[in-house]
Short mmCIF file of C-alpha atoms and ligand atoms in Angstrom, two decimals:
data_model
loop_
_atom_site.label_atom_id
_atom_site.label_comp_id
_atom_site.label_asym_id
_atom_site.label_seq_id
_atom_site.Cartn_x
_atom_site.Cartn_y
_atom_site.Cartn_z
CA MET A 1 -69.01 -52.16 17.82
CA ARG A 2 -65.86 -50.41 16.64
CA HIS A 3 -64.35 -48.37 19.46
CA LEU A 4 -64.19 -44.75 18.30
CA VAL A 5 -61.87 -42.24 19.97
CA SER A 6 -62.97 -38.61 19.85
CA LEU A 7 -60.62 -35.63 19.70
CA THR A 8 -61.63 -34.82 23.28
CA GLN A 9 -60.68 -38.30 24.48
CA TYR A 10 -57.38 -38.11 22.61
CA LEU A 11 -56.55 -34.77 24.22
CA VAL A 12 -57.57 -35.92 27.70
CA GLU A 13 -55.28 -38.92 27.26
CA GLN A 14 -52.45 -36.59 26.16
CA GLN A 15 -53.03 -34.46 29.25
CA ARG A 16 -53.89 -36.95 31.99
CA GLY A 17 -52.37 -40.20 30.79
CA LYS A 18 -49.21 -39.03 29.06
CA GLY A 19 -48.67 -35.60 30.62
CA LYS A 20 -47.82 -34.19 27.16
CA ILE A 21 -50.12 -31.16 27.34
CA SER A 22 -51.54 -28.84 29.98
CA GLY A 23 -55.24 -28.28 30.60
CA GLU A 24 -54.90 -24.87 29.00
CA LEU A 25 -53.37 -26.30 25.84
CA ARG A 26 -56.11 -28.92 25.70
CA LEU A 27 -58.73 -26.16 25.78
CA LEU A 28 -56.85 -24.23 23.11
CA LEU A 29 -56.80 -27.23 20.75
CA GLU A 30 -60.48 -27.94 21.34
CA VAL A 31 -61.31 -24.33 20.52
CA VAL A 32 -59.20 -24.32 17.34
CA ALA A 33 -60.91 -27.55 16.26
CA ARG A 34 -64.32 -25.98 16.91
CA ALA A 35 -63.40 -22.94 14.82
CA CYS A 36 -62.25 -25.22 12.00
CA LYS A 37 -65.62 -26.96 12.15
CA ARG A 38 -67.29 -23.60 11.56
CA ILE A 39 -64.97 -22.75 8.71
CA SER A 40 -65.66 -26.18 7.21
CA LEU A 41 -69.39 -25.43 7.30
CA ALA A 42 -68.92 -22.10 5.52
CA VAL A 43 -66.63 -23.73 2.93
CA SER A 44 -69.11 -26.50 2.23
CA LYS A 45 -72.00 -24.08 1.72
CA GLY A 46 -69.99 -22.14 -0.85
CA ALA A 47 -72.11 -19.96 -3.12
CA LEU A 48 -75.24 -20.77 -1.08
CA ALA A 49 -73.78 -18.81 1.82
CA ASP A 50 -72.25 -16.17 -0.46
CA VAL A 51 -68.73 -16.93 0.78
CA LEU A 52 -66.98 -17.25 -2.60
CA GLY A 53 -65.10 -14.51 -4.44
CA GLU A 54 -63.08 -11.48 -3.52
CA ALA A 55 -63.35 -9.52 -0.28
CA GLY A 56 -62.18 -6.38 -2.08
CA THR A 57 -59.30 -5.77 0.35
CA ASN A 58 -55.57 -6.58 0.49
CA ASN A 59 -53.66 -8.17 3.35
CA VAL A 60 -50.31 -6.96 4.71
CA GLN A 61 -48.45 -9.07 2.14
CA GLY A 62 -50.20 -7.23 -0.67
CA GLU A 63 -52.34 -10.22 -1.63
CA ALA A 64 -55.99 -9.71 -2.55
CA GLN A 65 -58.12 -11.21 0.20
CA LYS A 66 -60.94 -13.61 -0.61
CA LYS A 67 -64.14 -13.47 1.41
CA LEU A 68 -63.21 -16.79 3.01
CA ASP A 69 -59.76 -15.50 4.06
CA VAL A 70 -61.54 -12.83 6.08
CA ILE A 71 -64.32 -15.09 7.39
CA ALA A 72 -61.86 -17.77 8.51
CA ASN A 73 -59.64 -15.21 10.21
CA GLU A 74 -62.56 -13.73 12.11
CA THR A 75 -63.87 -17.15 13.07
CA LEU A 76 -60.54 -18.09 14.62
CA LEU A 77 -60.19 -14.77 16.45
CA GLU A 78 -63.69 -14.84 17.88
CA ALA A 79 -63.47 -18.46 18.97
CA ASN A 80 -60.13 -17.99 20.70
CA GLU A 81 -60.20 -14.58 22.33
CA TRP A 82 -62.38 -15.15 25.39
CA GLY A 83 -61.39 -18.60 26.75
CA GLY A 84 -58.42 -17.46 28.84
CA HIS A 85 -55.99 -19.83 27.11
CA LEU A 86 -54.10 -17.26 25.02
CA ALA A 87 -51.91 -14.22 25.47
CA ALA A 88 -52.01 -13.23 21.80
CA MET A 89 -52.63 -14.38 18.25
CA ALA A 90 -51.01 -13.68 14.88
CA SER A 91 -52.30 -14.43 11.42
CA GLU A 92 -51.40 -14.23 7.76
CA GLU A 93 -54.32 -11.84 7.40
CA MET A 94 -53.26 -9.35 10.11
CA GLU A 95 -50.24 -7.10 10.04
CA GLY A 96 -49.51 -7.02 13.75
CA VAL A 97 -50.05 -9.10 16.85
CA TYR A 98 -53.62 -9.47 18.14
CA SER A 99 -53.48 -9.13 21.92
CA ILE A 100 -56.31 -10.60 23.94
CA PRO A 101 -58.67 -7.73 24.86
CA ASN A 102 -58.42 -6.56 28.48
CA ARG A 103 -61.96 -7.65 29.27
CA TYR A 104 -60.90 -11.29 29.01
CA PRO A 105 -58.39 -13.26 31.09
CA ARG A 106 -55.06 -14.02 29.46
CA GLY A 107 -53.38 -17.40 29.21
CA GLU A 108 -49.81 -18.41 28.56
CA HIS A 109 -50.01 -19.48 24.91
CA LEU A 110 -49.44 -17.80 21.56
CA LEU A 111 -51.44 -18.97 18.55
CA LEU A 112 -50.42 -18.39 14.93
CA PHE A 113 -52.48 -19.30 11.90
CA ASP A 114 -52.95 -19.25 8.19
CA PRO A 115 -56.75 -19.07 8.44
CA LEU A 116 -57.38 -20.15 4.87
CA ASP A 117 -54.62 -21.87 2.94
CA GLY A 118 -54.98 -22.35 -0.79
CA SER A 119 -56.99 -19.21 -1.48
CA SER A 120 -56.63 -19.60 -5.26
CA ASN A 121 -58.57 -22.87 -4.98
CA ILE A 122 -61.61 -21.50 -3.12
CA ASP A 123 -63.62 -20.49 -6.14
CA VAL A 124 -62.85 -23.64 -8.11
CA ASN A 125 -64.04 -26.04 -5.38
CA VAL A 126 -60.65 -27.65 -4.77
CA SER A 127 -59.47 -28.63 -1.26
CA ILE A 128 -58.31 -25.81 1.00
CA GLY A 129 -57.40 -25.69 4.68
CA THR A 130 -56.36 -23.94 7.89
CA ILE A 131 -52.85 -24.21 9.38
CA PHE A 132 -51.97 -23.41 13.00
CA SER A 133 -49.00 -23.34 15.36
CA VAL A 134 -48.87 -22.99 19.15
CA LEU A 135 -46.02 -21.44 21.12
CA LYS A 136 -45.57 -20.60 24.77
CA MET A 137 -45.44 -16.99 25.87
CA PRO A 138 -42.01 -16.29 27.41
CA GLU A 139 -42.12 -16.17 31.23
CA GLY A 140 -42.76 -12.87 32.98
CA VAL A 141 -44.12 -10.96 29.97
CA SER A 142 -47.33 -9.03 30.51
CA GLU A 143 -47.78 -7.33 27.12
CA PRO A 144 -47.13 -9.65 24.17
CA THR A 145 -45.41 -8.14 21.13
CA GLU A 146 -44.15 -9.47 17.81
CA ALA A 147 -40.76 -10.19 19.41
CA HIS A 148 -42.32 -12.80 21.72
CA PHE A 149 -43.55 -14.74 18.70
CA LEU A 150 -40.12 -14.96 17.09
CA GLN A 151 -39.23 -18.39 18.44
CA PRO A 152 -37.79 -21.21 16.32
CA GLY A 153 -40.23 -23.93 15.27
CA SER A 154 -38.57 -26.42 17.60
CA ARG A 155 -40.31 -24.55 20.44
CA GLN A 156 -43.82 -25.30 19.12
CA LEU A 157 -46.00 -27.10 21.66
CA ALA A 158 -48.53 -28.18 19.08
CA ALA A 159 -49.25 -27.73 15.40
CA GLY A 160 -51.77 -28.93 12.89
CA TYR A 161 -54.06 -28.23 10.02
CA ALA A 162 -57.62 -28.81 8.93
CA VAL A 163 -58.22 -29.81 5.33
CA TYR A 164 -61.62 -29.03 3.82
CA GLY A 165 -61.80 -31.69 1.15
CA PRO A 166 -64.24 -34.49 0.29
CA SER A 167 -63.97 -35.13 4.05
CA THR A 168 -62.97 -32.53 6.60
CA LEU A 169 -59.93 -33.70 8.55
CA LEU A 170 -57.91 -32.34 11.42
CA VAL A 171 -54.28 -33.45 11.54
CA LEU A 172 -52.52 -32.74 14.79
CA THR A 173 -49.28 -33.14 16.69
CA VAL A 174 -48.55 -32.31 20.31
CA GLY A 175 -45.08 -33.85 20.00
CA ASP A 176 -46.35 -37.41 20.40
CA GLY A 177 -46.60 -38.42 16.76
CA VAL A 178 -49.28 -37.36 14.32
CA ALA A 179 -52.96 -38.23 14.57
CA LYS A 180 -55.75 -37.63 12.06
CA PHE A 181 -59.36 -36.90 12.99
CA THR A 182 -62.30 -36.96 10.59
CA LEU A 183 -65.25 -34.64 11.11
CA ASP A 184 -68.51 -36.55 11.34
CA ARG A 185 -70.86 -34.07 9.72
CA GLU A 186 -73.96 -35.66 11.28
CA THR A 187 -72.81 -35.68 14.90
CA GLY A 188 -70.42 -32.74 14.60
CA SER A 189 -67.65 -34.64 16.38
CA TRP A 190 -64.02 -35.18 15.42
CA THR A 191 -63.23 -38.89 15.43
CA LYS A 192 -59.71 -40.28 15.38
CA THR A 193 -59.21 -42.13 12.12
CA ALA A 194 -55.41 -42.56 12.13
CA ASP A 195 -52.62 -42.37 14.68
CA HIS A 196 -48.82 -42.69 14.66
CA VAL A 197 -48.75 -41.60 11.02
CA ARG A 198 -45.46 -42.54 9.31
CA ILE A 199 -44.09 -41.12 6.06
CA PRO A 200 -42.13 -43.66 4.00
CA HIS A 201 -38.44 -42.65 3.74
CA LYS A 202 -38.36 -43.31 0.01
CA THR A 203 -40.74 -41.89 -2.53
CA SER A 204 -41.23 -41.45 -6.24
CA GLU A 205 -43.66 -38.54 -6.07
CA TYR A 206 -42.78 -34.85 -5.99
CA ALA A 207 -44.66 -31.54 -5.79
CA ILE A 208 -43.39 -28.24 -7.17
CA ASN A 209 -44.86 -25.43 -9.25
CA ALA A 210 -42.85 -26.13 -12.40
CA SER A 211 -44.03 -22.93 -14.11
CA ASN A 212 -41.31 -21.18 -12.09
CA ALA A 213 -38.54 -23.41 -13.51
CA ARG A 214 -36.79 -20.58 -15.34
CA HIS A 215 -36.38 -18.72 -12.03
CA TRP A 216 -34.98 -21.62 -9.99
CA GLU A 217 -31.52 -21.62 -8.48
CA PRO A 218 -28.97 -24.24 -9.68
CA PRO A 219 -29.45 -26.85 -6.88
CA VAL A 220 -33.21 -27.02 -7.50
CA ARG A 221 -32.70 -27.12 -11.27
CA ARG A 222 -30.25 -29.99 -10.90
CA TYR A 223 -32.57 -31.94 -8.61
CA ILE A 224 -35.67 -31.52 -10.77
CA ASP A 225 -33.69 -32.38 -13.92
CA GLU A 226 -32.70 -35.65 -12.24
CA LEU A 227 -36.30 -36.41 -11.21
CA VAL A 228 -37.59 -35.68 -14.71
CA ALA A 229 -34.85 -37.84 -16.28
CA GLY A 230 -36.46 -40.81 -14.50
CA ALA A 231 -35.18 -44.33 -15.01
CA GLN A 232 -32.68 -43.11 -17.63
CA GLY A 233 -31.18 -40.52 -15.24
CA PRO A 234 -28.80 -40.76 -12.26
CA LEU A 235 -31.60 -41.66 -9.80
CA GLY A 236 -32.53 -44.71 -11.87
CA LYS A 237 -36.28 -44.60 -11.35
CA ASN A 238 -39.35 -42.81 -12.68
CA TYR A 239 -41.03 -40.10 -10.63
CA ASN A 240 -44.59 -38.76 -10.76
CA MET A 241 -45.61 -35.16 -10.11
CA ARG A 242 -48.60 -33.66 -8.24
CA TRP A 243 -49.31 -29.99 -7.41
CA VAL A 244 -52.63 -29.04 -5.80
CA ALA A 245 -51.52 -25.46 -5.02
CA SER A 246 -52.99 -25.71 -1.53
CA MET A 247 -50.04 -26.47 0.75
CA VAL A 248 -52.42 -28.19 3.15
CA SER A 249 -53.53 -30.67 0.50
CA ASP A 250 -50.04 -31.30 -0.85
CA VAL A 251 -48.71 -31.91 2.67
CA HIS A 252 -51.70 -34.06 3.49
CA ARG A 253 -50.96 -36.31 0.52
CA ILE A 254 -47.35 -36.61 1.67
CA LEU A 255 -48.38 -37.52 5.22
CA THR A 256 -50.66 -40.15 3.75
CA ARG A 257 -48.49 -41.81 1.10
CA GLY A 258 -45.12 -40.05 1.06
CA GLY A 259 -43.57 -37.62 -1.39
CA ILE A 260 -41.54 -34.42 -1.40
CA PHE A 261 -42.99 -30.91 -1.44
CA MET A 262 -40.90 -27.96 -2.58
CA TYR A 263 -41.46 -24.25 -2.72
CA PRO A 264 -37.89 -23.02 -3.25
CA ARG A 265 -36.67 -19.47 -3.24
CA ASP A 266 -36.23 -18.26 -6.81
CA ASN A 267 -35.08 -15.27 -8.80
CA ARG A 268 -38.50 -13.77 -9.48
CA ASP A 269 -38.16 -11.36 -6.60
CA PRO A 270 -34.69 -11.57 -5.03
CA GLY A 271 -36.00 -9.74 -1.94
CA LYS A 272 -38.24 -12.70 -1.06
CA ALA A 273 -36.79 -15.85 0.47
CA GLY A 274 -39.50 -18.02 -1.07
CA ARG A 275 -43.29 -17.76 -1.18
CA LEU A 276 -44.41 -19.53 1.96
CA ARG A 277 -44.37 -18.01 5.41
CA LEU A 278 -42.11 -19.46 8.10
CA MET A 279 -44.19 -19.00 11.21
CA TYR A 280 -47.65 -20.18 10.20
CA GLU A 281 -47.02 -22.34 7.12
CA ALA A 282 -43.53 -23.84 7.10
CA ASN A 283 -43.00 -24.39 10.85
CA PRO A 284 -46.26 -26.14 11.72
CA MET A 285 -45.92 -28.37 8.65
CA ALA A 286 -42.28 -29.11 9.49
CA PHE A 287 -43.26 -30.14 13.02
CA LEU A 288 -45.92 -32.53 11.67
CA ILE A 289 -43.58 -33.95 9.03
CA GLU A 290 -40.77 -34.61 11.54
CA GLN A 291 -43.22 -36.18 13.96
CA ALA A 292 -44.19 -38.56 11.17
CA GLY A 293 -40.58 -39.53 10.48
CA GLY A 294 -39.99 -37.18 7.55
CA ALA A 295 -37.66 -34.20 7.17
CA ALA A 296 -38.10 -30.48 6.51
CA THR A 297 -35.45 -27.92 5.59
CA ASN A 298 -35.11 -24.49 4.01
CA GLY A 299 -32.54 -25.98 1.63
CA VAL A 300 -29.58 -25.58 3.94
CA GLN A 301 -30.86 -25.92 7.49
CA ARG A 302 -33.45 -27.88 9.45
CA MET A 303 -36.64 -25.80 9.26
CA LEU A 304 -37.36 -26.07 12.98
CA ASP A 305 -33.97 -24.55 13.81
CA VAL A 306 -34.48 -21.38 11.73
CA GLN A 307 -34.53 -18.31 13.98
CA PRO A 308 -37.39 -16.08 12.79
CA THR A 309 -36.70 -12.38 12.46
CA LYS A 310 -40.17 -11.18 11.37
CA LEU A 311 -43.71 -12.38 11.88
CA HIS A 312 -44.47 -12.60 8.17
CA GLU A 313 -41.03 -13.80 7.10
CA ARG A 314 -40.91 -16.00 4.01
CA VAL A 315 -38.79 -19.09 3.64
CA ALA A 316 -37.86 -21.73 1.08
CA VAL A 317 -39.53 -25.08 1.88
CA PHE A 318 -38.43 -28.66 1.21
CA LEU A 319 -40.34 -31.27 3.17
CA GLY A 320 -41.51 -34.86 3.11
CA SER A 321 -39.84 -38.24 2.64
CA LYS A 322 -36.45 -38.18 4.27
CA GLU A 323 -34.30 -39.58 1.50
CA GLU A 324 -35.42 -37.00 -1.07
CA VAL A 325 -35.37 -34.02 1.32
CA GLU A 326 -31.82 -34.96 2.32
CA ARG A 327 -30.84 -35.27 -1.34
CA VAL A 328 -32.06 -31.83 -2.42
CA THR A 329 -30.66 -30.28 0.78
CA SER A 330 -27.25 -31.81 0.07
CA TYR A 331 -27.33 -30.25 -3.44
CA HIS A 332 -27.76 -26.85 -1.79
CA GLN A 333 -24.93 -27.50 0.64
CA SER A 334 -22.42 -28.67 -1.98
P1 AHG B 1 -52.34 -18.83 0.87
O1 AHG B 1 -53.57 -19.20 0.10
O2 AHG B 1 -52.51 -19.02 2.35
O3 AHG B 1 -51.78 -17.49 0.50
O4 AHG B 1 -51.22 -19.90 0.54
C1 AHG B 1 -51.06 -20.34 -0.78
C2 AHG B 1 -49.76 -21.04 -0.90
C3 AHG B 1 -49.80 -22.52 -0.63
O5 AHG B 1 -50.98 -23.03 -0.16
C4 AHG B 1 -49.48 -23.15 -1.96
O6 AHG B 1 -48.60 -24.20 -1.79
C5 AHG B 1 -48.87 -22.05 -2.76
O7 AHG B 1 -49.31 -20.85 -2.20
C6 AHG B 1 -49.25 -22.09 -4.20
O8 AHG B 1 -48.48 -21.15 -4.86
P2 AHG B 1 -48.53 -21.00 -6.45
O9 AHG B 1 -49.82 -20.33 -6.76
O10 AHG B 1 -47.31 -20.16 -6.72
O11 AHG B 1 -48.42 -22.38 -7.05
MN1 MN B 2 -51.12 -20.51 2.96
MN1 MN B 3 -53.91 -18.09 3.67
#
């Protein structure tokens, strides 16, 4: 019989065998995975469970919340608040920091998440996901505040996402490469289905929302013009384009077969440094991509070195196959 490794076994090996994670972090990751299993169930029931459509509220970023944005957020909060593994949580769907209630013990970790990524795809039955990032609470702090979350991505202890697609997958890094786990819907267990994921350095596939082309800045314009010029252009080969509009799915494709994903800053709203959020979208994805041998920048700087200044800060994102990320980054630098 094929030897199957469960998520639990993988995490125990990371803790006991390799010493990469603490017991508390192992519990945290198990709990996040369990919450994702619940979210996956709600997603798969769809209209049968009345989870599609608008919630009728707005989040702090002024975006209309879908029912599943709210359900996923609450699922993650409820699952994580009582185990004693966290000091606080922060989410796309909550303005401020969520401190662990006094009735529960507090742990030494901080958890950030985008509970439901790809909200515009919920109602059309296209893959969506959950993204999460784990930081350590600074030593000697008793009351966590937003300031304690503002650590560069290089300080993440773990990061990952679940993708609710034809299969439900959990993709995880604890700084020891990237592993993929598939949810077995019959047994309810996460089974490791890939490990030591590597992104090819070269690619001929790119992802960008080209409807924003007229708003792009010159380096992005130049790069996309070269990609579109194909074999007749300076890059001398043809490129193909894909855009799911769920970051989780676009990044998942890149982790699986390579590619470059871009959500640049543009001139639509000069006050916004891009669309995606640094702390719970860009940083966890950048950690995964680097662990798989790829690269991630904000156009000028390594993503994981960016010093956050606000919880919900936005950032330009270029990530994926190294050669192409380095190329578009060099166009910004020159
Ligand atoms: P969210 O649903 O969490 O707000 O994130 C949506 C993000 C991301 O998943 C995706 O890459 C991007 O928005 C799509 O943006 P456009 O609709 O501008 O293409
Ligand atoms: Mn998102
Ligand atoms: Mn979201």
